[in-house]
Coordinates of C-alpha atoms in Angstrom, one line a residue:
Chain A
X1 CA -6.4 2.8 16.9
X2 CA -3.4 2.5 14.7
X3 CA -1.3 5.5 12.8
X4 CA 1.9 6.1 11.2
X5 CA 3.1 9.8 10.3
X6 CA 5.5 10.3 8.2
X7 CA 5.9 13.7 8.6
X8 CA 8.5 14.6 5.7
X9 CA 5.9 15.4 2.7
X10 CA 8.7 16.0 0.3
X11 CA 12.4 15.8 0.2
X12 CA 15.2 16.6 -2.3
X13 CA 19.0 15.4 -1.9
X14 CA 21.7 15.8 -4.1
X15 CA 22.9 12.6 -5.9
X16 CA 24.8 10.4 -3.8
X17 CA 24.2 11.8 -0.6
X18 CA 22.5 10.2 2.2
X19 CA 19.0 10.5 2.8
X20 CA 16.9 9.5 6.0
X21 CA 13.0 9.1 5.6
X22 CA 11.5 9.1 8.8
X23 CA 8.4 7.0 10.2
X24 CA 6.8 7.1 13.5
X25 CA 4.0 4.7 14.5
X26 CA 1.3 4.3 16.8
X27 CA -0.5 1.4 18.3
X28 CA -1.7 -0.1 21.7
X29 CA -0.6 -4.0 20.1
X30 CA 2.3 -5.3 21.7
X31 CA 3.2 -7.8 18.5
X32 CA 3.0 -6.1 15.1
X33 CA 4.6 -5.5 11.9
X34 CA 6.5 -2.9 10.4
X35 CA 6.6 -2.3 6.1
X36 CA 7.8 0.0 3.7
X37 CA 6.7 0.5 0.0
X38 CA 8.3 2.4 -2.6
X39 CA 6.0 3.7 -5.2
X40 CA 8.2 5.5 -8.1
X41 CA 6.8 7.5 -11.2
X42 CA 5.5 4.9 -13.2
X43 CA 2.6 4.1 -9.8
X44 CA 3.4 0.6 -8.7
X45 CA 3.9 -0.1 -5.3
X46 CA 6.7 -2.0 -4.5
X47 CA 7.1 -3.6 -1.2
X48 CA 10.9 -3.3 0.6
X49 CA 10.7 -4.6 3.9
X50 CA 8.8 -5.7 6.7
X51 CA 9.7 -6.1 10.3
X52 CA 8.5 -7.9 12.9
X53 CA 7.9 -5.9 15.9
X54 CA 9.9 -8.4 18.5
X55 CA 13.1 -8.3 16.5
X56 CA 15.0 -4.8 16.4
X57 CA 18.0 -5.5 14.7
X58 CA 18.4 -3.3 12.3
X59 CA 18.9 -4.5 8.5
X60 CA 20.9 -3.5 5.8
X61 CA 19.7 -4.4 1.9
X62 CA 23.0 -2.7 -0.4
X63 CA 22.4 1.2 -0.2
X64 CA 18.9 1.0 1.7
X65 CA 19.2 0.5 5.9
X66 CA 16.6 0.6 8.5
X67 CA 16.4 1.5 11.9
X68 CA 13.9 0.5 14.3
X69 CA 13.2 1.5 17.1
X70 CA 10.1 0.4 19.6
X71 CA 11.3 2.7 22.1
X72 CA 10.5 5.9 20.3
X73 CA 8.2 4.0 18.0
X74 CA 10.5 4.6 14.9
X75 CA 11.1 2.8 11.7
X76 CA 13.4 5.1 9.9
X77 CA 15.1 4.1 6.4
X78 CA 18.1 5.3 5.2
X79 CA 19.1 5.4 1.8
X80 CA 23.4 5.9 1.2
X81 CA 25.0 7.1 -2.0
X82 CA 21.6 8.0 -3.6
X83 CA 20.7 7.8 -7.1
X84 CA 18.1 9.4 -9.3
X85 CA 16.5 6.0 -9.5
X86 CA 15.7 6.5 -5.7
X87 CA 13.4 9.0 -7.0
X88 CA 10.1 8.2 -5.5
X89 CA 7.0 8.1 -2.7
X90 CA 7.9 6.3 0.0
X91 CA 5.0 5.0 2.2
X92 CA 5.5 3.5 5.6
X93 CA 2.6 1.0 6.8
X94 CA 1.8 -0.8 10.0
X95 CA -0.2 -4.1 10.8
X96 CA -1.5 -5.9 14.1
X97 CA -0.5 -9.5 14.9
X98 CA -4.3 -10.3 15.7
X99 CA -7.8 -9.7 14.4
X100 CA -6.8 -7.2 11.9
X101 CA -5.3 -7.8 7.9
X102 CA -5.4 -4.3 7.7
X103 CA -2.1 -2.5 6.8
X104 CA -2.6 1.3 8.0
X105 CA -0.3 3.6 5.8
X106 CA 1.5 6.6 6.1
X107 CA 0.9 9.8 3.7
X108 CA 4.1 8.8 2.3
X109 CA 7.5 11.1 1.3
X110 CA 8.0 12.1 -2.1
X111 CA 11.9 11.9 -2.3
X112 CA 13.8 13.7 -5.5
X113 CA 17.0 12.9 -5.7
X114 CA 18.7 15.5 -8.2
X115 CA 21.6 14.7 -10.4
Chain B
X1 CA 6.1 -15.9 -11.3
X2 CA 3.2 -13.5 -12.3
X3 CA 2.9 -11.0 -9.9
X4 CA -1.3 -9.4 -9.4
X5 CA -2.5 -8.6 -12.3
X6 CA -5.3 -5.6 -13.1
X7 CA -6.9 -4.1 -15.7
X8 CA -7.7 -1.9 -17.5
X9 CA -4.8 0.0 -16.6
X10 CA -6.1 3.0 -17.9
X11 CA -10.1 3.8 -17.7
X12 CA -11.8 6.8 -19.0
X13 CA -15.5 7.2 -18.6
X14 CA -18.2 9.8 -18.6
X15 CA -20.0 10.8 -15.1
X16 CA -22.9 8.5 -14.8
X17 CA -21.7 5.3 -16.5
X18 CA -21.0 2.0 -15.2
X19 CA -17.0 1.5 -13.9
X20 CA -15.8 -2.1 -14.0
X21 CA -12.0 -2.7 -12.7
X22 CA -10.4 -6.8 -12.7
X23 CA -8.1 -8.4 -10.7
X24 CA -6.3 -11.6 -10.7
X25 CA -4.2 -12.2 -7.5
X26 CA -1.4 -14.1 -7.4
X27 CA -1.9 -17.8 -7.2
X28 CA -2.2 -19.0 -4.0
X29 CA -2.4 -16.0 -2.4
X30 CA -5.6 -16.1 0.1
X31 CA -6.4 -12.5 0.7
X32 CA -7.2 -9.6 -1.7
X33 CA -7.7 -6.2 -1.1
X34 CA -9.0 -3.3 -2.8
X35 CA -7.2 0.4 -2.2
X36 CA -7.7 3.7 -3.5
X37 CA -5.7 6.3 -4.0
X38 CA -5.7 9.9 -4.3
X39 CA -3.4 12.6 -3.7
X40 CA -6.3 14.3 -1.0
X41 CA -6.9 11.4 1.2
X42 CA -3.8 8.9 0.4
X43 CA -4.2 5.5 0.2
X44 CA -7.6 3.7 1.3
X45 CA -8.1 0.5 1.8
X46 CA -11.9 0.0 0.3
X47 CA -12.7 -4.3 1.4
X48 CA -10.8 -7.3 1.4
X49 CA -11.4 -10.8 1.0
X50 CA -10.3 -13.9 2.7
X51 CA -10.7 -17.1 0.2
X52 CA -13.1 -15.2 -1.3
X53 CA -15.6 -14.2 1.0
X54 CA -15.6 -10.2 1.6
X55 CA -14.5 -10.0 5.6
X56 CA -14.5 -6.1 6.0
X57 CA -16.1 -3.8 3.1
X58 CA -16.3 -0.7 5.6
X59 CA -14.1 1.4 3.5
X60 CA -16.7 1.3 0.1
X61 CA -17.5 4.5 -0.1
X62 CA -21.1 4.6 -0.8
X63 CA -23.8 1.8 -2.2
X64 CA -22.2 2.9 -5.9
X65 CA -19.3 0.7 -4.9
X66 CA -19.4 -2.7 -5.1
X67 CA -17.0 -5.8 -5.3
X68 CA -17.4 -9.6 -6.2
X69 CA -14.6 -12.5 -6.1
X70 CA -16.2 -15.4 -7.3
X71 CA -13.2 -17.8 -7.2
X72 CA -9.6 -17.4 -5.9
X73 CA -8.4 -15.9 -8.9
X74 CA -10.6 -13.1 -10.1
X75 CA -11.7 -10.2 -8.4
X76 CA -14.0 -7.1 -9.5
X77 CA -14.6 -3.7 -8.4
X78 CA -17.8 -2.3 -9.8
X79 CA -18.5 1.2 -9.6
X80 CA -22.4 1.8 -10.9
X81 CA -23.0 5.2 -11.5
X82 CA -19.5 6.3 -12.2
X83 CA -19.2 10.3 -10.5
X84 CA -15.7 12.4 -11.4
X85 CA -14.7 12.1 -7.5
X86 CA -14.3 8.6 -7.9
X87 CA -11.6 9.4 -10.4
X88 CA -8.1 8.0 -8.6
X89 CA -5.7 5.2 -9.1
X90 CA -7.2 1.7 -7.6
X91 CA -5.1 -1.0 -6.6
X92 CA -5.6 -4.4 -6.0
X93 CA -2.8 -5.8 -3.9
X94 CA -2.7 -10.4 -2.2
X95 CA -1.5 -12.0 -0.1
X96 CA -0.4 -15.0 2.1
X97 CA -2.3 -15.0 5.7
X98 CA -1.5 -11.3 7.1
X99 CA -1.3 -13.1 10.6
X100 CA 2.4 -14.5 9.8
X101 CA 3.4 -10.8 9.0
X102 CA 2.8 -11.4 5.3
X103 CA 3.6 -8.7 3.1
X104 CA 1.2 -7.6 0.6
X105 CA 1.8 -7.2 -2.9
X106 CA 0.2 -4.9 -5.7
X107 CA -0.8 -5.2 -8.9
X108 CA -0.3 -1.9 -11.5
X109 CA -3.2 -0.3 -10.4
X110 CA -5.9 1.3 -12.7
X111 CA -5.9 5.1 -13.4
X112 CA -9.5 5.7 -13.7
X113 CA -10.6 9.3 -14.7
X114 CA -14.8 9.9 -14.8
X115 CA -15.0 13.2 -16.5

């Protein structure tokens, strides 16, 4: 069985400071793929970025960073300088290699960012 | 590029009637999916199809639900009696083949509220 717990229901920051939403996974499938979605006021869901579970470099997209981790089963993002735009849910999902389109989400983080 | 498409985007209906919610995926795209959400159990994924041909409805909630793609770009999601705890956001997300890691995209979603 798969699962991904994000266990930070809401946060609030300050403007521009740093923020870290954190995500922690299970599964017994040794290839897999990472996501996360951003889903602000207006509903949409917005993908961000997906990893592949055999490379672990980290990335970096402008403010937004992620870390993963297999050996703690992490996928943590990171958002620097925020900004009231960051205001949002962010949702953390998971999906097999084989046999399964399914993505399995987290309960996502409700991040307010507060001018 | 036109990303999924849904609509209504906003459905209001009394308990008891019939609930019919479109989708068009984005072209090319061979899988489509179904979620709900709602702020007590998340987001669910409800069926999916793979070149149109429904591969896992285990997530329909009840015989009330039911969903149709009869070509690669249309989808529908039929809810027949409408009840008020089927009032949530539904989303309609596609995709390339999930196997190569594919990310899925959604459409607006539809705010449905059965009163």
């Amino acid at each position: 069985a798969q699962k991904v717990t994000q266990a930070q229901t809401e946060i609030s920051v300050v403007e521009k400071e740093d923020v870290t939403l954190d995500c922690v996974y299970e599964t017994r499938d040794t290839t897999y793929y990472l996501f996360w979605y951003k889903q602000p006021p207006s509903g949409e869901l917005v993908f961000l970025i997906r990893r592949n579970s055999f490379d672990e470099q980290n990335e970096i997209s402008g403010r937004y960073s992620w870390n993963f981790q297999k050996s703690t089963s992490s996928f943590n993002f990171t958002i620097t300088a925020s900004q009231v735009v960051d205001s949002a849910v962010y949702f953390c999902a998971l999906r097999s290699r084989f046999g399964n389109e399914k993505l399995t989400f987290g309960t996502g983080t409700r991040l307010t960012i507060i001018p | 590029d036109a990303g999924v498409i849904q609509s209504p985007r906003h459905e209001v209906t009394e308990m008891g009637q019939e609930v019919t919610l479109r989708c068009k995926p984005i072209s090319g795209h061979d899988y489509l999916f179904w979620y709900r959400q709602t702020m007590m159990r998340g987001l669910e994924l409800l069926i999916y199809f793979n070149n149109n041909v429904p591969i896992d409805d285990s997530g329909m909630p009840e015989d009330r639900f039911s969903a149709k793609m009869p070509n690669a770009s249309f989808s529908t999601l039929k809810i027949q009696p409408s009840e008020p705890r089927d009032s949530a956001v539904y989303f309609c997300a596609s995709s390339l083949i999930p196997a190569g890691g594919n990310e899925q995209f959604f459409g607006p979603g539809t705010r449905l509220t059965v009163l």
